[in-house]
Amino acid sequence: MPNPLIPTCADLAGDEDLDRFDDMVNPPGLTNHWATAQVDHDVLAVRSLNVPPISQGDSISGQLYLGGRLARSYGQPVRVRWRPDRVERRTTIDGWEIETVTVCPPGQPGVAVQLQVRNTGPARTLRLGVWLTSTVTRASEAWLSAEPPQAANTTTRAGARVLGTDQSAWSAQELVLPEGAVLIDGGDRVVEAEVEVPAGGSVTGGYVHAIAATEAAAAGAADALVAGLDQAAAVSESTWNAKLAAMFDAGNDEFSGSLPVLDTSNEALRKLYWWGAVGVLWFRRDNPASVLGRTYDTLMPRYWQTTTFIWDYSLSSQVHALLDPAVMRRQLGHWVGLDIDSHFGTEWLTGGPVGYWYSVNHYAMTRLVRDYVAYTGDQAFLGEEHTTPGGVARPMRDHVRSWARAWHRIRSASGLADYGEIDNLLECVSSYVHEVASLNAANVWCLRTAARLAELDGDAEEATQLRTEADELVELVKELYIPGAGFFHARQPDGTLVPTRHCYDFATVGTTIADDLDEQVRAEMVDFFTRELQSPSWMRALSPHDPDAGYSLRADHQWNGAYPAWPPDAARAVIDLGRPDVVAQWLPGLARSTNQGPPGQAHFVEEAAEPLNGGARKTPPQFPYLIDWSCSSAGSWVELIISGIFGVQVDPSGTVTASPKLAEVDADAVLRGLRVAGVSYDVDAEAATRQ
């Protein structure tokens, strides 16, 4: 009998969304941890099929033709529902009820779409077709652009199958014909067939698309997809359900760790916890082409297909440390061997760096190492030597101390660090540059973290020096605060102080130095958050009162929405600033936004787009939004619940304490099987108890 405390695909199914042609709908994605794809604004079509290093780019194929006409041209909306194992779509056109189920079958480099068409009219002929295109290519080098590679192809057709190639890779696509259907001449781009359907009758068929390095491999994969089409959804469901169960099983063989089980009667709390956990699992990649072994990507399914961003990975730090610490350890060691002062992530086809410098990197790396050591108990990792890009080998503990003091290199005359220009920070907020409160407060936290590690090493003198430096720095950070306002200035190189009403200051200051702020400042900050940033089911990253609100419409960091980690990080800040009641009241609205699959790279605030059944709508990919359907920082929602609401704190020594804030959420809630350094703990409203 299923365990109600463990999610299944059915439990995680999103709400049905109505997708009219070119609506502001971000179509759902699919993955089997090897292939990734996205459905399109069509009841059948698929786009962005990629199995690195083989890529179809962002091209669309498999668009439905009905009655000799492009189906979407009839103007009928498509109803779309996501589940981890599938995407379900349905529409009605000219009396034909059309339903599809799309999956990335386990172990296959492609997608399969099961199709059913029911005739609600009199007996008649169904003319059914698919528009096919191929842009497949094999990238010989790293994927260094946001968009995956694609190339012009030549295509050949044999019956209902079309092969495409640029000679470096192949695609095989096929219209799987309903029983009794006969192929007709649909031209070079459209494969069509006709079949007689009685009144009230239905026919089944489908569409498959596979890509591979050779013609034989692509054709073989397509053959397998066709042969398994009838069972594809059932197999995908059972496979996904097994992976979901493994996440919460300490004895699983899928991961190197596990997550605790949340036992609660609070539906919102449960939904948000599952949402965060599944949102990290969604990005697991077990691609044999990876030089790093298993990885966790950052965006999907359109952009940065093979890249792991340091920042985003750190925002799910706690989940990585609990669920798959072996992968986390390897990833951290790899990043130390690269120049984190000159890139934002790494690409797993080559292991090389990608992009420009993100100013958060030192904070992110410190957080990752601290969480890894604290949750695993792997103290030996701190003594393990890792070589810098300059060829200097030193223990990990020394790297942590170096990151904690890296801000010295960019210290301005004011004594604070200057974190550079727009691309080094939030990319779409022009005033949030140079001396920002967030990362300078994070430096205080990094110094104190390094001090604690030094203390555990027995180096009391170094620990004292680091703490003294942190205490001096925090006073300079507080000088950026605007009394009575609840937000901070960003100091410019000429000394000008620019007020910035951004949530990243609020969340980062609140989660790193809350105890250093006086009671009035803490109250003013929470008041600012509830007044200008918080919304019923999501939040604004930037206050609409900010003078820079007109600069951009990219919803991850602007007035019209927020990146998926900002609500949970802001909620943790609200708790640390002394107002857990605000978070308790917010949870039901936030939980409504779990209704469209894993967290998107951004969700719209309610004023920017009509919510979907009360949940903040995912932002679309087209210009000017440029937002991907899902983002790996989902794990921040798990941390909100474990560290924020349950108040769990794990010292780098392995000591576990808890100060739960459950009274207004669920006083009877229990976090079961939290594993720290091989020891299992249960956490309830009173304390963390060793089992």
XYZ file of C-alpha atoms in Angstrom:
691
model
C 0.000 0.000 0.000
C 1.434 3.444 -0.924
C 2.927 5.494 1.892
C 0.991 8.791 2.042
C 4.125 10.538 3.326
C 6.004 9.731 0.093
C 4.963 11.544 -3.110
C 3.965 9.782 -6.302
C 3.599 11.145 -9.816
C -0.148 11.439 -9.278
C 0.383 13.432 -6.063
C 2.635 15.872 -7.893
C 0.438 16.419 -10.955
C -0.052 20.064 -11.825
C -3.313 21.818 -12.535
C -4.604 21.800 -16.088
C -3.565 24.977 -17.891
C -5.309 26.479 -20.894
C -2.819 27.235 -23.679
C -4.165 29.440 -26.437
C -1.921 30.218 -29.395
C 1.055 32.280 -28.200
C -0.418 32.848 -24.736
C 1.972 33.714 -21.933
C 2.245 30.002 -21.145
C 5.591 28.280 -20.636
C 4.938 24.738 -21.916
C 6.017 21.905 -19.590
C 9.287 20.031 -19.843
C 10.170 16.346 -19.627
C 13.275 14.374 -18.748
C 14.497 10.853 -18.090
C 17.785 12.205 -16.636
C 19.438 11.698 -20.030
C 17.127 13.160 -22.664
C 15.252 16.418 -22.080
C 12.425 17.946 -24.102
C 9.562 20.417 -23.963
C 6.070 20.211 -25.377
C 4.920 23.107 -27.528
C 1.755 25.197 -28.001
C 0.113 22.275 -29.801
C -1.564 19.061 -28.744
C 1.196 16.883 -30.269
C 4.349 18.906 -30.998
C 7.671 18.658 -29.147
C 10.594 21.094 -29.050
C 14.064 21.345 -27.515
C 14.823 17.618 -27.690
C 18.411 17.322 -26.498
C 20.633 14.424 -25.461
C 24.052 16.084 -25.134
C 26.293 16.040 -27.067
C 23.478 15.364 -29.587
C 21.093 18.272 -30.010
C 18.041 19.336 -31.961
C 18.518 22.848 -30.603
C 15.282 24.659 -29.846
C 13.459 23.588 -33.006
C 9.851 22.392 -32.996
C 8.733 19.195 -34.695
C 5.689 16.982 -34.702
C 3.120 19.748 -35.159
C -0.289 18.219 -35.756
C -2.144 18.486 -39.055
C -5.876 17.738 -39.098
C -7.979 17.601 -42.226
C -4.987 18.714 -44.281
C -4.555 21.841 -42.159
C -2.189 22.877 -39.369
C -4.193 22.021 -36.262
C -3.208 25.086 -34.243
C -4.563 27.287 -37.064
C -8.102 26.326 -36.034
C -7.600 28.550 -32.986
C -8.745 25.992 -30.432
C -6.985 26.120 -27.051
C -5.068 23.141 -25.724
C -5.446 21.993 -22.130
C -2.093 20.946 -20.651
C -1.176 19.119 -17.449
C 2.326 18.224 -16.203
C 3.364 15.257 -14.100
C 6.947 14.086 -13.465
C 6.404 11.100 -15.732
C 4.383 12.714 -18.528
C 2.623 15.699 -20.039
C -1.066 15.281 -20.858
C -2.683 17.473 -23.522
C -6.177 17.612 -24.964
C -8.225 19.721 -27.341
C -11.313 19.487 -29.527
C -11.214 20.487 -33.211
C -14.091 20.103 -35.652
C -15.752 17.448 -33.506
C -12.549 15.439 -33.025
C -11.537 15.036 -29.372
C -7.760 14.722 -29.357
C -5.741 13.566 -26.354
C -1.994 12.948 -26.089
C 0.386 11.669 -23.431
C 4.034 12.635 -23.932
C 6.946 10.963 -22.125
C 10.710 10.675 -22.230
C 10.842 6.879 -21.883
C 13.482 5.640 -19.417
C 16.836 4.934 -21.025
C 15.872 6.240 -24.464
C 17.360 9.246 -26.328
C 14.029 10.668 -27.368
C 10.356 11.293 -26.761
C 7.200 9.319 -27.398
C 3.700 10.750 -27.803
C 0.667 8.499 -27.451
C -2.291 9.856 -29.442
C -6.005 9.122 -29.201
C -8.635 10.732 -31.441
C -12.354 10.275 -30.718
C -15.060 11.101 -33.222
C -17.977 13.004 -31.662
C -19.712 13.377 -35.039
C -21.066 10.957 -37.632
C -18.919 8.255 -39.225
C -16.266 9.983 -41.312
C -12.669 9.950 -42.507
C -9.957 11.219 -40.196
C -7.101 12.865 -42.064
C -4.207 13.037 -39.629
C -0.651 14.258 -40.117
C 2.522 15.625 -38.529
C 4.790 18.427 -39.731
C 8.382 17.286 -39.293
C 11.672 19.107 -39.268
C 15.201 18.131 -38.282
C 18.075 20.324 -37.062
C 20.111 17.661 -35.295
C 23.840 18.048 -34.760
C 26.647 16.727 -32.589
C 28.611 19.408 -30.780
C 32.330 18.672 -30.914
C 33.144 21.192 -28.181
C 31.603 22.620 -25.031
C 28.105 24.096 -25.147
C 28.969 27.654 -24.148
C 25.796 29.471 -25.192
C 22.425 29.590 -23.489
C 20.755 28.071 -26.561
C 21.695 24.478 -27.479
C 23.367 23.967 -30.874
C 21.502 23.066 -34.043
C 22.345 22.787 -37.729
C 20.768 22.617 -41.175
C 19.847 19.022 -42.058
C 19.045 16.982 -45.106
C 16.049 14.694 -44.703
C 14.908 11.482 -46.313
C 11.563 9.760 -45.952
C 10.613 6.101 -45.966
C 6.917 5.551 -45.375
C 5.880 7.204 -42.126
C 9.480 7.730 -40.952
C 11.731 10.697 -41.668
C 15.484 10.672 -41.076
C 17.471 13.887 -40.700
C 21.203 14.468 -40.517
C 24.008 16.998 -40.794
C 26.417 14.002 -41.032
C 27.572 14.451 -37.425
C 24.307 13.194 -35.906
C 20.941 11.723 -36.879
C 17.297 12.085 -35.974
C 14.551 9.547 -36.635
C 10.917 10.634 -36.447
C 7.811 8.652 -37.213
C 4.060 9.056 -37.305
C 2.774 5.874 -35.681
C -0.304 5.078 -37.737
C -3.683 4.140 -36.255
C -4.810 0.625 -37.109
C -6.238 0.553 -40.626
C -4.777 3.947 -41.593
C -3.363 4.495 -45.069
C -0.550 6.913 -45.861
C -1.367 9.688 -48.294
C 0.856 12.202 -50.045
C 1.286 15.147 -47.677
C 4.317 16.664 -49.402
C 7.945 16.886 -48.257
C 7.320 18.254 -44.755
C 4.062 16.598 -43.675
C 3.498 12.874 -43.129
C -0.251 12.221 -43.410
C -2.631 9.282 -43.248
C -6.365 8.650 -43.496
C -8.523 6.257 -41.523
C -12.259 5.669 -41.267
C -13.720 6.337 -37.797
C -17.302 5.363 -36.898
C -19.614 7.686 -34.952
C -18.456 7.718 -31.331
C -15.420 5.640 -32.247
C -11.776 6.354 -31.592
C -8.379 5.498 -33.002
C -4.929 5.453 -31.416
C -1.514 6.203 -32.827
C 1.382 8.415 -31.956
C 4.590 10.203 -32.771
C 8.159 9.327 -31.796
C 11.397 11.271 -32.118
C 14.886 9.933 -31.368
C 18.338 11.461 -31.858
C 21.759 9.795 -31.817
C 25.293 9.960 -33.187
C 24.697 7.409 -35.959
C 21.880 6.506 -38.303
C 21.701 2.999 -36.888
C 21.485 4.240 -33.302
C 18.777 6.795 -34.100
C 16.752 4.277 -36.100
C 17.155 1.640 -33.397
C 15.982 4.056 -30.713
C 12.985 5.040 -32.835
C 12.137 1.356 -33.336
C 12.229 0.846 -29.573
C 10.030 3.898 -28.991
C 7.463 2.648 -31.502
C 7.486 -0.860 -30.027
C 7.039 0.451 -26.503
C 4.555 3.198 -27.302
C 1.514 1.518 -25.741
C 3.325 0.956 -22.434
C 5.467 4.112 -22.435
C 3.353 6.051 -19.937
C 3.007 3.133 -17.525
C 6.732 2.380 -17.583
C 7.604 6.037 -17.115
C 5.214 6.282 -14.148
C 6.605 3.246 -12.341
C 10.181 4.389 -12.941
C 9.509 7.880 -11.625
C 7.587 6.598 -8.615
C 10.560 4.412 -7.691
C 12.918 7.402 -7.884
C 10.595 9.549 -5.799
C 10.420 6.856 -3.126
C 14.209 6.445 -3.168
C 14.698 10.115 -2.289
C 13.222 9.490 1.168
C 14.690 6.018 1.792
C 17.950 5.910 3.740
C 18.696 2.489 2.246
C 18.144 3.480 -1.392
C 20.585 2.652 -4.192
C 19.637 5.650 -6.403
C 21.433 8.349 -4.391
C 24.368 8.595 -2.001
C 22.064 9.986 0.708
C 18.402 10.668 1.423
C 15.984 13.354 2.557
C 13.935 13.199 5.755
C 10.244 12.347 5.553
C 7.833 15.136 6.452
C 4.865 13.956 8.527
C 2.311 16.771 8.626
C -1.389 17.464 8.297
C -0.608 20.890 6.828
C -1.168 20.437 3.093
C 0.693 23.638 2.183
C 3.774 22.609 4.145
C 3.766 19.181 2.534
C 3.305 20.544 -0.998
C 6.159 23.021 -0.664
C 8.493 20.388 0.780
C 7.773 17.932 -2.009
C 8.011 20.726 -4.593
C 11.519 21.620 -3.484
C 12.718 18.023 -3.324
C 11.351 17.005 -6.728
C 12.655 20.251 -8.230
C 16.213 19.111 -7.456
C 15.665 15.530 -8.611
C 14.359 16.971 -11.889
C 17.859 18.241 -12.723
C 19.778 15.041 -12.104
C 21.728 14.083 -15.217
C 23.177 10.614 -15.689
C 24.658 11.190 -19.118
C 27.589 8.947 -20.128
C 29.045 11.904 -22.051
C 29.647 13.835 -18.825
C 33.321 14.001 -17.837
C 32.157 14.701 -14.272
C 29.887 11.680 -13.900
C 26.471 12.418 -12.444
C 25.660 16.127 -12.412
C 22.764 18.403 -11.537
C 21.937 20.948 -14.231
C 20.582 24.420 -13.519
C 17.969 25.288 -16.183
C 15.674 23.193 -18.331
C 14.584 22.480 -20.996
C 15.558 25.403 -23.224
C 18.691 27.053 -21.918
C 22.175 26.123 -20.624
C 21.590 22.428 -21.251
C 24.968 21.213 -19.910
C 25.863 23.916 -17.385
C 25.798 23.908 -13.591
C 25.804 27.408 -12.109
C 27.622 27.737 -8.777
C 25.049 30.216 -7.444
C 21.987 28.111 -8.229
C 23.621 24.924 -6.948
C 24.367 26.677 -3.648
C 20.738 27.713 -3.275
C 19.899 23.990 -3.055
C 22.985 23.323 -0.939
C 21.188 21.590 1.909
C 19.382 19.183 -0.426
C 22.598 18.262 -2.245
C 24.357 17.632 1.078
C 21.554 15.369 2.295
C 20.443 13.651 -0.912
C 23.558 13.161 -3.040
C 26.648 14.199 -1.078
C 29.044 12.083 -3.146
C 28.136 14.102 -6.237
C 28.386 17.328 -4.231
C 31.874 16.440 -2.990
C 33.113 15.750 -6.490
C 31.507 18.926 -7.832
C 33.118 21.093 -5.148
C 36.544 19.640 -5.778
C 36.147 20.320 -9.474
C 35.126 23.941 -8.936
C 38.133 24.597 -6.703
C 40.335 23.559 -9.613
C 38.887 26.321 -11.788
C 38.987 30.095 -11.469
C 35.746 30.989 -9.716
C 36.724 34.656 -10.079
C 36.159 34.481 -13.821
C 33.070 32.339 -14.529
C 29.615 31.471 -13.219
C 29.640 27.717 -13.693
C 30.986 24.689 -15.478
C 29.940 22.675 -18.483
C 29.924 18.915 -17.998
C 30.720 17.783 -21.537
C 34.241 19.152 -21.063
C 34.403 20.172 -17.399
C 35.466 23.652 -18.479
C 34.280 27.059 -17.258
C 31.284 28.920 -18.661
C 30.409 32.602 -18.653
C 31.639 35.598 -16.720
C 32.206 36.157 -12.987
C 29.249 36.063 -10.631
C 30.018 38.088 -7.535
C 28.225 35.588 -5.301
C 30.737 32.804 -5.996
C 32.823 33.032 -2.804
C 29.740 33.087 -0.604
C 28.211 30.228 -2.596
C 31.310 28.051 -2.329
C 31.664 28.703 1.408
C 28.035 27.764 1.955
C 28.407 24.581 -0.089
C 31.524 23.349 1.719
C 30.063 24.202 5.123
C 26.812 22.336 4.423
C 28.610 19.347 2.955
C 30.875 18.947 5.985
C 28.120 19.628 8.530
C 25.590 17.164 7.132
C 27.964 14.375 6.110
C 30.430 14.615 8.984
C 33.213 14.306 6.414
C 35.783 16.362 8.333
C 38.535 14.778 6.254
C 37.311 16.798 3.280
C 38.620 19.959 4.957
C 42.107 18.480 5.017
C 41.987 17.175 1.460
C 44.262 19.090 -0.883
C 42.844 20.661 -4.019
C 44.926 22.443 -6.601
C 44.077 25.949 -7.746
C 44.217 27.005 -11.416
C 47.593 28.556 -10.609
C 48.939 25.164 -9.557
C 48.922 25.766 -5.801
C 47.770 22.776 -3.758
C 46.237 23.485 -0.373
C 43.690 21.906 1.969
C 40.014 22.705 1.502
C 39.962 24.521 4.869
C 42.480 27.001 3.447
C 40.342 27.526 0.387
C 37.428 28.380 2.684
C 39.547 30.938 4.524
C 40.675 32.369 1.205
C 37.060 32.763 0.026
C 36.107 34.386 3.323
C 38.772 37.020 2.750
C 38.475 37.302 -1.029
C 36.516 40.547 -0.623
C 39.740 42.231 0.518
C 40.826 42.281 -3.123
C 37.848 44.416 -4.138
C 37.540 46.557 -1.027
C 36.756 50.211 -1.718
C 37.688 53.296 0.280
C 34.572 52.833 2.413
C 35.848 49.493 3.675
C 33.169 47.453 1.882
C 33.610 45.269 -1.182
C 32.635 46.577 -4.615
C 30.871 43.747 -6.435
C 30.998 45.180 -9.900
C 28.486 45.886 -12.600
C 25.080 44.593 -13.608
C 26.252 41.325 -15.191
C 28.193 40.385 -12.064
C 25.062 40.704 -9.940
C 21.409 40.489 -10.999
C 21.743 41.164 -14.763
C 18.455 43.056 -15.077
C 18.507 45.620 -12.238
C 20.748 48.493 -13.310
C 20.936 50.237 -9.929
C 21.863 47.106 -7.964
C 25.621 47.393 -8.503
C 28.913 47.956 -6.651
C 28.721 48.070 -2.827
C 25.540 46.118 -2.115
C 24.438 45.185 1.390
C 23.668 41.551 0.526
C 27.098 40.227 -0.381
C 28.880 42.400 2.134
C 26.651 40.889 4.820
C 27.449 37.486 3.326
C 31.134 38.265 3.855
C 30.424 38.612 7.571
C 28.798 35.181 7.530
C 31.716 33.676 5.552
C 34.258 35.063 8.036
C 32.333 33.579 10.938
C 31.958 30.254 9.142
C 35.699 30.144 8.475
C 36.276 31.046 12.130
C 34.167 28.120 13.294
C 36.083 25.733 11.060
C 39.387 27.141 12.352
C 38.146 26.657 15.895
C 37.333 23.021 15.185
C 40.859 22.656 13.803
C 42.203 23.950 17.101
C 43.453 27.212 15.605
C 42.006 29.576 18.205
C 44.136 32.519 17.120
C 42.899 32.376 13.529
C 39.304 31.947 14.716
C 39.576 35.045 16.897
C 41.086 37.072 14.076
C 38.342 36.058 11.654
C 35.584 36.872 14.144
C 37.113 40.245 14.940
C 37.198 41.067 11.251
C 33.556 39.995 10.910
C 32.490 42.181 13.823
C 34.216 45.181 12.283
C 32.744 44.525 8.860
C 29.164 44.160 10.056
C 29.223 47.721 11.382
C 30.133 48.978 7.894
C 27.316 46.954 6.341
C 24.814 48.510 8.732
C 25.851 51.954 7.497
C 24.109 51.147 4.196
C 20.761 50.807 5.961
C 18.224 53.617 5.507
C 16.686 54.296 8.937
C 12.931 53.911 8.979
C 12.794 52.528 5.425
C 13.482 48.820 5.865
C 15.869 48.651 2.905
C 19.438 49.590 1.994
C 21.586 51.822 -0.178
C 23.999 50.558 -2.809
C 27.124 52.729 -2.677
C 28.600 53.706 -6.042
C 32.319 54.215 -6.810
C 31.961 58.002 -6.477
C 30.443 57.581 -3.012
C 26.844 58.203 -4.118
C 24.258 56.258 -2.109
C 21.465 54.798 -4.267
C 18.384 53.409 -2.447
C 17.672 49.869 -3.659
C 14.433 48.131 -2.759
C 15.556 44.639 -3.805
C 14.689 41.361 -2.139
C 18.243 40.053 -2.392
C 19.346 42.582 0.209
C 16.390 41.674 2.399
C 16.843 37.893 2.152
C 20.628 37.772 2.377
C 20.995 40.298 5.179
C 18.158 38.596 7.032
C 19.655 35.097 6.763
C 23.272 36.078 7.498
C 23.377 38.911 10.084
C 19.878 39.159 11.599
C 21.290 38.854 15.135
C 23.520 41.886 14.528
C 20.540 44.154 13.811
C 18.605 45.927 16.514
C 14.945 45.191 17.085
C 13.694 48.302 15.323
C 15.674 47.606 12.159
C 14.425 44.018 12.084
C 10.833 45.208 12.420
C 11.277 47.849 9.700
C 12.756 45.284 7.323
C 9.824 42.914 7.761
C 7.402 45.805 7.333
C 9.102 46.754 4.058
C 8.901 43.158 2.865
C 5.185 42.747 3.620
C 4.349 46.202 2.245
C 6.288 46.232 -1.033
C 7.525 42.735 -1.917
C 5.165 40.078 -0.597
C 2.106 39.051 -2.611
C -0.645 36.493 -1.882
C 0.955 33.586 -3.754
C 4.453 34.816 -4.666
C 6.526 38.005 -4.338
C 8.195 40.826 -6.245
C 11.969 40.674 -6.461
C 12.098 44.462 -6.795
C 9.609 46.861 -5.271
C 7.484 48.629 -7.907
C 8.303 51.824 -5.970
C 11.979 51.454 -6.911
C 13.168 53.924 -9.590
C 14.731 51.013 -11.497
C 11.448 49.104 -11.832
C 11.094 50.378 -15.399
C 14.474 49.028 -16.490
C 13.553 45.435 -17.407
C 10.701 42.927 -17.665
C 12.818 39.884 -16.817
C 10.698 38.580 -13.992
C 13.335 36.659 -12.036
C 14.735 39.854 -10.478
C 12.324 42.655 -11.296
C 8.984 44.097 -10.100
C 6.792 41.677 -12.055
C 7.873 38.452 -10.385
C 10.700 36.625 -8.684
C 13.259 33.890 -9.109
C 12.123 30.657 -7.376
C 14.622 30.838 -4.503
C 13.647 34.371 -3.496
C 10.334 33.528 -1.758
C 11.786 30.732 0.431
C 14.955 32.707 1.179
C 12.866 35.759 2.019
C 10.660 33.605 4.247
C 13.705 32.292 6.120
C 14.815 35.907 6.570
C 11.391 36.844 7.957
C 11.698 33.996 10.481
C 15.252 35.009 11.454
C 14.091 38.613 11.814
C 11.530 37.478 14.360
C 8.200 37.111 12.512
C 7.442 33.413 11.845
C 3.743 34.285 11.998
C 4.074 36.174 8.698
C 5.469 33.046 7.044
C 2.801 30.787 8.535
C 0.083 32.982 7.018
C 1.888 33.071 3.642
C 2.343 29.310 3.219
C -1.114 28.454 1.779
C -0.726 31.058 -0.970
C 2.790 29.911 -1.816
C 1.594 26.310 -1.965
C -0.914 27.255 -4.663
C 2.071 28.091 -6.884
C 3.258 24.466 -6.867
C 0.590 23.670 -9.470
C 2.628 23.862 -12.703
C 5.490 21.424 -12.214
C 8.886 22.172 -10.621
C 9.597 25.835 -9.793
C 10.181 27.957 -12.889
C 13.156 30.233 -13.384
C 10.620 32.919 -12.489
C 6.941 33.170 -11.654
C 4.860 36.266 -12.304
C 3.434 38.253 -9.441
C -0.365 38.429 -9.564
C -0.531 41.932 -11.095
C 1.660 40.889 -14.036
C -0.264 37.788 -15.121
C -3.507 36.166 -14.061
C -2.728 33.334 -11.630
C -3.485 29.743 -12.547
C -6.048 28.483 -10.020
C -4.618 30.894 -7.480
C -0.979 29.984 -8.143
C 1.629 32.406 -9.456
C 2.009 31.680 -13.165
C 5.347 30.638 -14.629
C 6.940 33.331 -16.789
C 7.255 32.510 -20.517
C 10.487 32.063 -22.496
C 9.955 34.558 -25.281
C 11.432 38.057 -25.397
C 11.471 40.171 -23.252
C 11.050 37.592 -20.465
C 13.617 34.945 -21.531
C 12.700 32.590 -18.697
C 13.164 28.826 -18.677
C 10.442 26.448 -17.527
C 12.296 25.103 -14.479
C 15.285 25.926 -12.281
C 17.410 23.826 -9.917
C 17.348 26.280 -6.988
C 14.120 24.517 -5.986
C 15.956 23.013 -3.013
C 15.688 26.361 -1.236
C 12.074 25.390 -0.431
C 13.315 22.318 1.432
C 15.719 24.485 3.407
C 12.880 26.850 4.326
C 11.081 23.934 5.941
C 14.044 22.128 7.544
C 16.079 25.128 8.729
C 13.407 27.816 8.787
C 10.157 26.300 10.035
C 11.642 23.327 11.911
C 14.574 25.512 12.978
C 17.198 22.799 12.446
C 20.794 23.973 12.792
C 23.698 21.641 12.112
C 27.084 22.842 13.317
C 30.160 21.847 11.281
C 31.067 19.677 14.260
C 27.912 17.627 13.582
C 25.965 18.888 16.587
C 22.247 19.105 15.762
C 19.905 21.567 17.472
C 16.410 22.777 16.630
C 14.217 25.740 17.503
C 10.973 24.892 15.687
C 8.432 27.517 14.625
C 5.538 25.101 14.225
C 2.896 26.565 16.542
C 0.985 28.378 13.771
C 1.805 25.816 11.062
C 1.256 22.332 12.510
C 2.162 21.746 16.147
C 2.123 17.975 15.551
C 4.390 17.972 12.488
C 7.467 15.732 12.599
C 10.513 15.599 10.352
C 11.542 11.940 10.405
C 14.896 10.441 9.486
C 17.062 13.546 9.138
C 20.480 11.977 8.681
C 23.509 13.905 9.910
C 26.937 12.234 9.876
C 25.263 8.838 9.648
C 22.967 9.433 12.623
C 19.189 9.687 12.216
C 17.162 12.388 13.982
C 13.456 13.095 14.316
C 12.486 16.745 14.742
C 9.180 17.846 16.267
C 7.828 20.967 17.927
C 10.063 20.411 20.939
C 13.503 19.391 19.700
C 15.655 17.213 17.474
C 15.870 13.710 18.939
C 18.505 11.176 18.025
C 16.977 7.862 16.930
